[in-house]
Short mmCIF file of C-alpha atoms in Angstrom, two decimals:
data_model
loop_
_atom_site.label_atom_id
_atom_site.label_comp_id
_atom_site.label_asym_id
_atom_site.label_seq_id
_atom_site.Cartn_x
_atom_site.Cartn_y
_atom_site.Cartn_z
CA UNK A 11 22.52 -7.95 34.91
CA UNK A 12 19.05 -8.25 36.43
CA UNK A 13 16.22 -8.74 33.99
CA UNK A 14 13.32 -6.25 34.13
CA UNK A 15 10.11 -7.64 35.65
CA UNK A 16 7.83 -9.39 33.16
CA UNK A 17 4.71 -7.58 32.04
CA UNK A 18 1.46 -8.86 30.59
CA UNK A 19 0.82 -8.11 26.91
CA UNK A 20 -2.78 -7.35 27.92
CA UNK A 21 -1.46 -4.22 29.67
CA UNK A 22 -0.20 -2.59 26.50
CA UNK A 23 -1.64 0.89 26.03
CA UNK A 24 -4.64 1.00 23.70
CA UNK A 25 -3.01 3.37 21.20
CA UNK A 26 0.06 1.13 20.93
CA UNK A 27 -2.15 -1.94 20.51
CA UNK A 28 -4.03 -0.17 17.73
CA UNK A 29 -0.72 0.66 16.03
CA UNK A 30 0.14 -3.05 16.15
CA UNK A 31 -3.27 -4.01 14.79
CA UNK A 32 -2.79 -1.74 11.76
CA UNK A 33 -0.06 -4.16 10.67
CA UNK A 34 -2.23 -7.26 11.04
CA UNK A 35 -4.12 -8.63 8.06
CA UNK A 36 -7.90 -8.33 7.99
CA UNK A 37 -8.51 -12.11 8.42
CA UNK A 38 -6.51 -12.14 11.66
CA UNK A 39 -8.32 -9.07 12.92
CA UNK A 40 -11.68 -10.73 12.28
CA UNK A 41 -11.10 -14.42 12.97
CA UNK A 42 -7.50 -14.87 14.14
CA UNK A 43 -5.69 -14.42 17.43
CA UNK A 44 -6.49 -10.73 17.71
CA UNK A 45 -10.23 -11.41 17.87
CA UNK A 46 -9.85 -14.31 20.32
CA UNK A 47 -7.42 -12.76 22.80
CA UNK A 48 -8.18 -10.69 25.89
CA UNK A 49 -10.72 -7.88 25.92
CA UNK A 50 -8.12 -5.15 25.41
CA UNK A 51 -6.81 -6.86 22.24
CA UNK A 52 -10.35 -7.42 20.94
CA UNK A 53 -11.16 -3.77 21.55
CA UNK A 54 -8.03 -2.69 19.66
CA UNK A 55 -8.94 -5.03 16.77
CA UNK A 56 -12.34 -3.31 16.51
CA UNK A 57 -11.02 0.24 16.83
CA UNK A 58 -11.80 2.20 13.63
CA UNK A 59 -8.18 3.38 13.49
CA UNK A 60 -7.04 -0.25 13.15
CA UNK A 61 -8.99 -0.42 9.90
CA UNK A 62 -7.45 2.56 8.17
CA UNK A 63 -5.27 0.09 6.24
CA UNK A 64 -6.97 -3.14 5.12
CA UNK A 65 -4.53 -5.78 3.88
CA UNK A 66 -6.19 -8.62 1.97
CA UNK A 67 -3.26 -9.61 -0.26
CA UNK A 68 -2.66 -12.96 1.43
CA UNK A 69 -6.21 -13.91 2.22
CA UNK A 70 -5.84 -17.57 1.27
CA UNK A 71 -9.01 -18.34 3.21
CA UNK A 72 -11.08 -16.80 0.45
CA UNK A 73 -9.88 -19.27 -2.17
CA UNK A 74 -10.82 -22.18 0.09
CA UNK A 75 -14.36 -20.92 0.64
CA UNK A 76 -13.84 -19.13 3.95
CA UNK A 77 -17.03 -17.93 5.46
CA UNK A 78 -17.49 -14.20 5.11
CA UNK A 79 -19.86 -12.82 7.66
CA UNK A 80 -19.91 -10.08 10.21
CA UNK A 81 -18.30 -11.04 13.52
CA UNK A 82 -20.93 -12.46 15.86
CA UNK A 83 -23.31 -13.40 13.03
CA UNK A 84 -24.04 -16.77 11.45
CA UNK A 85 -22.41 -17.39 8.09
CA UNK A 86 -22.48 -19.68 5.08
CA UNK A 87 -20.02 -20.50 2.36
CA UNK A 88 -20.14 -18.00 -0.49
CA UNK A 89 -18.35 -17.63 -3.84
CA UNK A 90 -14.96 -15.97 -3.83
CA UNK A 91 -16.14 -12.79 -5.58
CA UNK A 92 -19.03 -12.21 -3.19
CA UNK A 93 -16.92 -13.17 -0.18
CA UNK A 94 -14.48 -10.37 -0.91
CA UNK A 95 -17.34 -7.88 -1.24
CA UNK A 96 -18.59 -9.09 2.14
CA UNK A 97 -15.22 -8.53 3.79
CA UNK A 98 -14.93 -5.05 2.27
CA UNK A 99 -18.40 -4.30 3.65
CA UNK A 100 -17.35 -5.41 7.13
CA UNK A 101 -14.15 -3.36 6.90
CA UNK A 102 -16.03 -0.24 5.78
CA UNK A 103 -18.43 -0.60 8.72
CA UNK A 104 -15.68 -1.17 11.32
CA UNK A 105 -13.61 1.72 9.96
CA UNK A 106 -16.57 4.11 10.22
CA UNK A 107 -15.59 5.71 6.94
CA UNK A 108 -11.90 6.04 7.86
CA UNK A 109 -10.36 3.49 5.47
CA UNK A 110 -7.33 5.09 3.85
CA UNK A 111 -5.60 2.14 2.16
CA UNK A 112 -6.82 -1.20 0.79
CA UNK A 113 -4.50 -3.91 -0.55
CA UNK A 114 -6.61 -6.29 -2.62
CA UNK A 115 -5.87 -9.97 -3.45
CA UNK A 116 -4.94 -11.15 -6.94
CA UNK A 117 -8.47 -12.23 -7.87
CA UNK A 118 -10.03 -8.83 -7.11
CA UNK A 119 -11.58 -7.16 -10.14
CA UNK A 120 -13.23 -3.96 -11.29
CA UNK A 121 -16.39 -4.65 -9.28
CA UNK A 122 -14.39 -4.56 -6.05
CA UNK A 123 -12.70 -1.32 -7.05
CA UNK A 124 -16.09 0.20 -7.91
CA UNK A 125 -17.35 -0.94 -4.51
CA UNK A 126 -14.46 0.87 -2.83
CA UNK A 127 -15.17 4.02 -4.84
CA UNK A 128 -18.77 3.95 -3.63
CA UNK A 129 -18.21 3.01 0.02
CA UNK A 130 -14.76 4.53 0.67
CA UNK A 131 -14.63 7.83 -1.26
CA UNK A 132 -11.87 9.11 1.06
CA UNK A 133 -9.53 6.26 0.12
CA UNK A 134 -5.90 7.38 -0.18
CA UNK A 135 -4.30 4.25 -1.60
CA UNK A 136 -5.20 0.93 -3.18
CA UNK A 137 -3.30 -2.05 -4.52
CA UNK A 138 -4.97 -3.92 -7.39
CA UNK A 139 -2.92 -6.77 -8.91
CA UNK A 140 -5.57 -7.68 -11.52
CA UNK A 141 -4.38 -7.94 -15.13
CA UNK A 142 -7.91 -8.04 -16.58
CA UNK A 143 -9.21 -4.56 -15.80
CA UNK A 144 -11.04 -2.62 -18.52
CA UNK A 145 -10.03 1.01 -18.98
CA UNK A 146 -13.64 2.28 -18.83
CA UNK A 147 -14.48 0.61 -15.52
CA UNK A 148 -11.16 1.56 -13.98
CA UNK A 149 -11.64 5.21 -14.95
CA UNK A 150 -15.20 5.10 -13.62
CA UNK A 151 -13.90 3.95 -10.24
CA UNK A 152 -11.14 6.56 -10.22
CA UNK A 153 -13.77 9.24 -10.79
CA UNK A 154 -15.17 8.41 -7.35
CA UNK A 155 -11.81 8.43 -5.58
CA UNK A 156 -10.84 12.08 -5.70
CA UNK A 157 -8.85 11.83 -2.44
CA UNK A 158 -6.57 9.16 -3.91
CA UNK A 159 -2.87 9.75 -3.29
CA UNK A 160 -1.36 6.55 -4.63
CA UNK A 161 -1.98 3.13 -6.17
CA UNK A 162 -0.27 -0.11 -7.12
CA UNK A 163 -1.40 -1.59 -10.44
CA UNK A 164 -0.39 -3.96 -13.21
CA UNK A 165 1.42 -2.67 -16.30
CA UNK A 166 -1.76 -3.30 -18.32
CA UNK A 167 -3.12 -0.05 -16.86
CA UNK A 168 -0.08 2.00 -17.83
CA UNK A 169 -1.84 3.89 -20.59
CA UNK A 170 -1.57 7.64 -21.19
CA UNK A 171 -5.32 8.35 -21.19
CA UNK A 172 -5.92 6.20 -18.11
CA UNK A 173 -3.13 7.81 -16.09
CA UNK A 174 -4.08 11.27 -17.29
CA UNK A 175 -7.59 10.60 -15.96
CA UNK A 176 -6.02 9.73 -12.60
CA UNK A 177 -4.03 12.97 -12.71
CA UNK A 178 -7.12 15.04 -13.50
CA UNK A 179 -9.46 13.39 -10.97
CA UNK A 180 -7.01 13.07 -8.07
CA UNK A 181 -5.19 16.36 -7.40
CA UNK A 182 -3.16 14.87 -4.53
CA UNK A 183 -1.94 11.80 -6.44
CA UNK A 184 1.81 11.41 -5.84
CA UNK A 185 2.59 7.67 -5.54
CA UNK A 186 2.62 4.89 -8.14
CA UNK A 187 3.73 1.27 -7.98
CA UNK A 188 3.76 -0.82 -11.14
CA UNK A 189 4.06 -4.57 -11.60
CA UNK A 190 5.82 -5.01 -14.95
CA UNK A 191 8.09 -7.43 -16.77
CA UNK A 192 9.84 -4.77 -18.85
CA UNK A 193 9.94 -0.98 -18.76
CA UNK A 194 11.40 0.85 -21.74
CA UNK A 195 11.77 4.56 -22.42
CA UNK A 196 8.34 4.70 -24.08
CA UNK A 197 6.55 3.38 -20.99
CA UNK A 198 8.62 5.70 -18.81
CA UNK A 199 7.53 8.64 -20.98
CA UNK A 200 3.86 7.66 -20.61
CA UNK A 201 4.19 7.73 -16.81
CA UNK A 202 6.14 10.99 -16.78
CA UNK A 203 3.84 12.83 -19.18
CA UNK A 204 0.58 11.74 -17.54
CA UNK A 205 1.65 11.92 -13.88
CA UNK A 206 4.14 14.79 -13.64
CA UNK A 207 3.60 15.36 -9.90
CA UNK A 208 4.79 11.92 -8.77
CA UNK A 209 6.91 11.91 -5.60
CA UNK A 210 7.19 8.16 -5.13
CA UNK A 211 7.63 5.60 -7.92
CA UNK A 212 8.13 1.86 -7.39
CA UNK A 213 8.76 -0.56 -10.28
CA UNK A 214 10.58 -3.48 -8.65
CA UNK A 215 11.70 -6.80 -10.12
CA UNK A 216 11.53 -5.95 -13.80
CA UNK A 217 13.85 -5.53 -16.77
CA UNK A 218 14.44 -1.79 -17.11
CA UNK A 219 16.63 0.10 -19.54
CA UNK A 220 19.06 2.79 -18.44
CA UNK A 221 17.23 5.21 -20.75
CA UNK A 222 13.98 4.57 -18.86
CA UNK A 223 15.62 5.25 -15.50
CA UNK A 224 17.15 8.47 -16.78
CA UNK A 225 13.77 9.51 -18.24
CA UNK A 226 12.19 9.18 -14.79
CA UNK A 227 14.99 11.16 -13.15
CA UNK A 228 14.95 13.91 -15.77
CA UNK A 229 11.20 14.38 -16.17
CA UNK A 230 9.73 13.79 -12.71
CA UNK A 231 10.99 16.96 -11.06
CA UNK A 232 9.17 16.34 -7.76
CA UNK A 233 10.31 12.71 -7.46
CA UNK A 234 11.78 11.87 -4.03
CA UNK A 235 11.58 8.07 -3.83
CA UNK A 236 12.51 5.67 -6.65
CA UNK A 237 12.52 1.89 -6.13
CA UNK A 238 13.77 -0.21 -9.06
CA UNK A 239 15.18 -2.99 -6.89
CA UNK A 240 15.33 -6.55 -8.16
CA UNK A 241 15.76 -5.66 -11.85
CA UNK A 242 17.31 -8.28 -14.11
CA UNK A 243 19.80 -6.27 -16.14
CA UNK A 244 22.60 -4.02 -15.01
CA UNK A 245 21.53 -0.45 -15.81
CA UNK A 246 23.02 1.63 -13.01
CA UNK A 247 25.64 3.84 -14.62
CA UNK A 248 27.50 6.85 -13.27
CA UNK A 249 25.05 9.27 -14.99
CA UNK A 250 22.15 7.44 -13.31
CA UNK A 251 23.73 7.69 -9.86
CA UNK A 252 24.59 11.36 -10.40
CA UNK A 253 21.03 12.23 -11.41
CA UNK A 254 19.59 10.12 -8.57
CA UNK A 255 21.66 11.91 -5.94
CA UNK A 256 18.84 14.48 -5.55
CA UNK A 257 16.43 11.80 -4.31
CA UNK A 258 15.69 11.07 -0.67
CA UNK A 259 15.37 7.34 -1.38
CA UNK A 260 16.87 5.36 -4.25
CA UNK A 261 16.74 1.55 -4.17
CA UNK A 262 18.50 -0.39 -6.90
CA UNK A 263 19.31 -3.76 -5.36
CA UNK A 264 19.80 -6.58 -7.88
CA UNK A 265 21.95 -9.59 -8.64
CA UNK A 266 24.35 -7.17 -10.35
CA UNK A 267 24.53 -4.34 -7.82
CA UNK A 268 23.64 -3.96 -4.16
CA UNK A 269 22.93 -0.37 -3.37
CA UNK A 270 20.57 2.01 -1.72
CA UNK A 271 20.42 5.30 0.04
CA UNK A 272 17.54 6.78 1.91
CA UNK A 273 16.58 9.70 4.09
CA UNK A 274 14.99 8.41 7.29
CA UNK A 275 12.69 11.45 7.39
CA UNK A 276 10.74 9.68 4.64
CA UNK A 277 9.03 7.59 7.36
CA UNK A 278 6.79 10.42 8.47
CA UNK A 279 6.20 13.06 5.84
CA UNK A 280 5.52 10.78 2.88
CA UNK A 281 3.81 7.88 4.58
CA UNK A 282 0.29 7.15 3.28
CA UNK A 283 -0.97 7.26 6.88
CA UNK A 284 0.98 10.13 8.47
CA UNK A 285 -0.80 9.65 11.81
CA UNK A 286 0.41 6.05 11.96
CA UNK A 287 3.92 5.78 13.46
CA UNK A 288 6.59 4.43 11.15
CA UNK A 289 7.97 0.94 11.73
CA UNK A 290 11.13 2.10 13.49
CA UNK A 291 9.16 4.41 15.80
CA UNK A 292 6.69 1.66 16.71
CA UNK A 293 9.54 -0.78 17.47
CA UNK A 294 11.13 1.88 19.67
CA UNK A 295 7.86 2.37 21.58
CA UNK A 296 7.42 -1.38 22.10
CA UNK A 297 10.98 -1.76 23.39
CA UNK A 298 10.48 1.18 25.76
CA UNK A 299 7.31 -0.44 27.10
CA UNK A 300 9.02 -3.82 27.57
CA UNK A 301 11.84 -2.17 29.48
CA UNK A 302 9.33 -0.85 31.98
CA UNK A 303 9.54 2.40 33.95
CA UNK A 304 13.02 3.94 33.96
#
């Protein structure tokens, strides 16, 4: 079978390039291959839409004293804390106020969250791994993020008053991801009672009781997506599966069971960035482009 003629990656349509750039980490967009490639790739890397989602989770360069300066400007080595503020400043400027999601590194603290609340009031989602956040400062930041739809936080912030403040300040809040070692029925009740409108809940890789899972399924009436994959004890019983059958997505992979079911329509309607094509759609578009004209 004859192979289709080769095509230059530089000829990719701008909107498809931007979709690709949304999945590239901020360091690569600023200093990596994207910023050093051809003009079309550089333009896509600077498109405000490419900065709707800023992923800084794996920014190892920060911990080694990477220079944080605006592209095209001179720079000097700066402390880790200030370097992250500098990168967030650059991202806010490039996004032209359109940042919708920020995934922060492990060393990020309350000052960085407060910065986001001030500079990105339309933020829809943030991930904050920090385990040393004070309730007062966290609630202060949440007060400035009224457009927030979801967040990923450590279990240290799973407190009724804190989550109730999120519920009261953010009317569209529907998604929560928690990093926890153990979730019992009491913690499950705190989440259910303070955030009753949750549609998506992720608590992967933790020890979770069957009673906690059932509490989530019974009390969160609008829940559509539950991810408890990677847990360390077998807690998936017939009652759990029966109650979970109403969900669109239920992930419970572990060393004891291997199971999941999901409704593919979840890619569009419940994505944090609904204008951004889902992964399967983007892969389909890339393959169509590589195949060339039919």
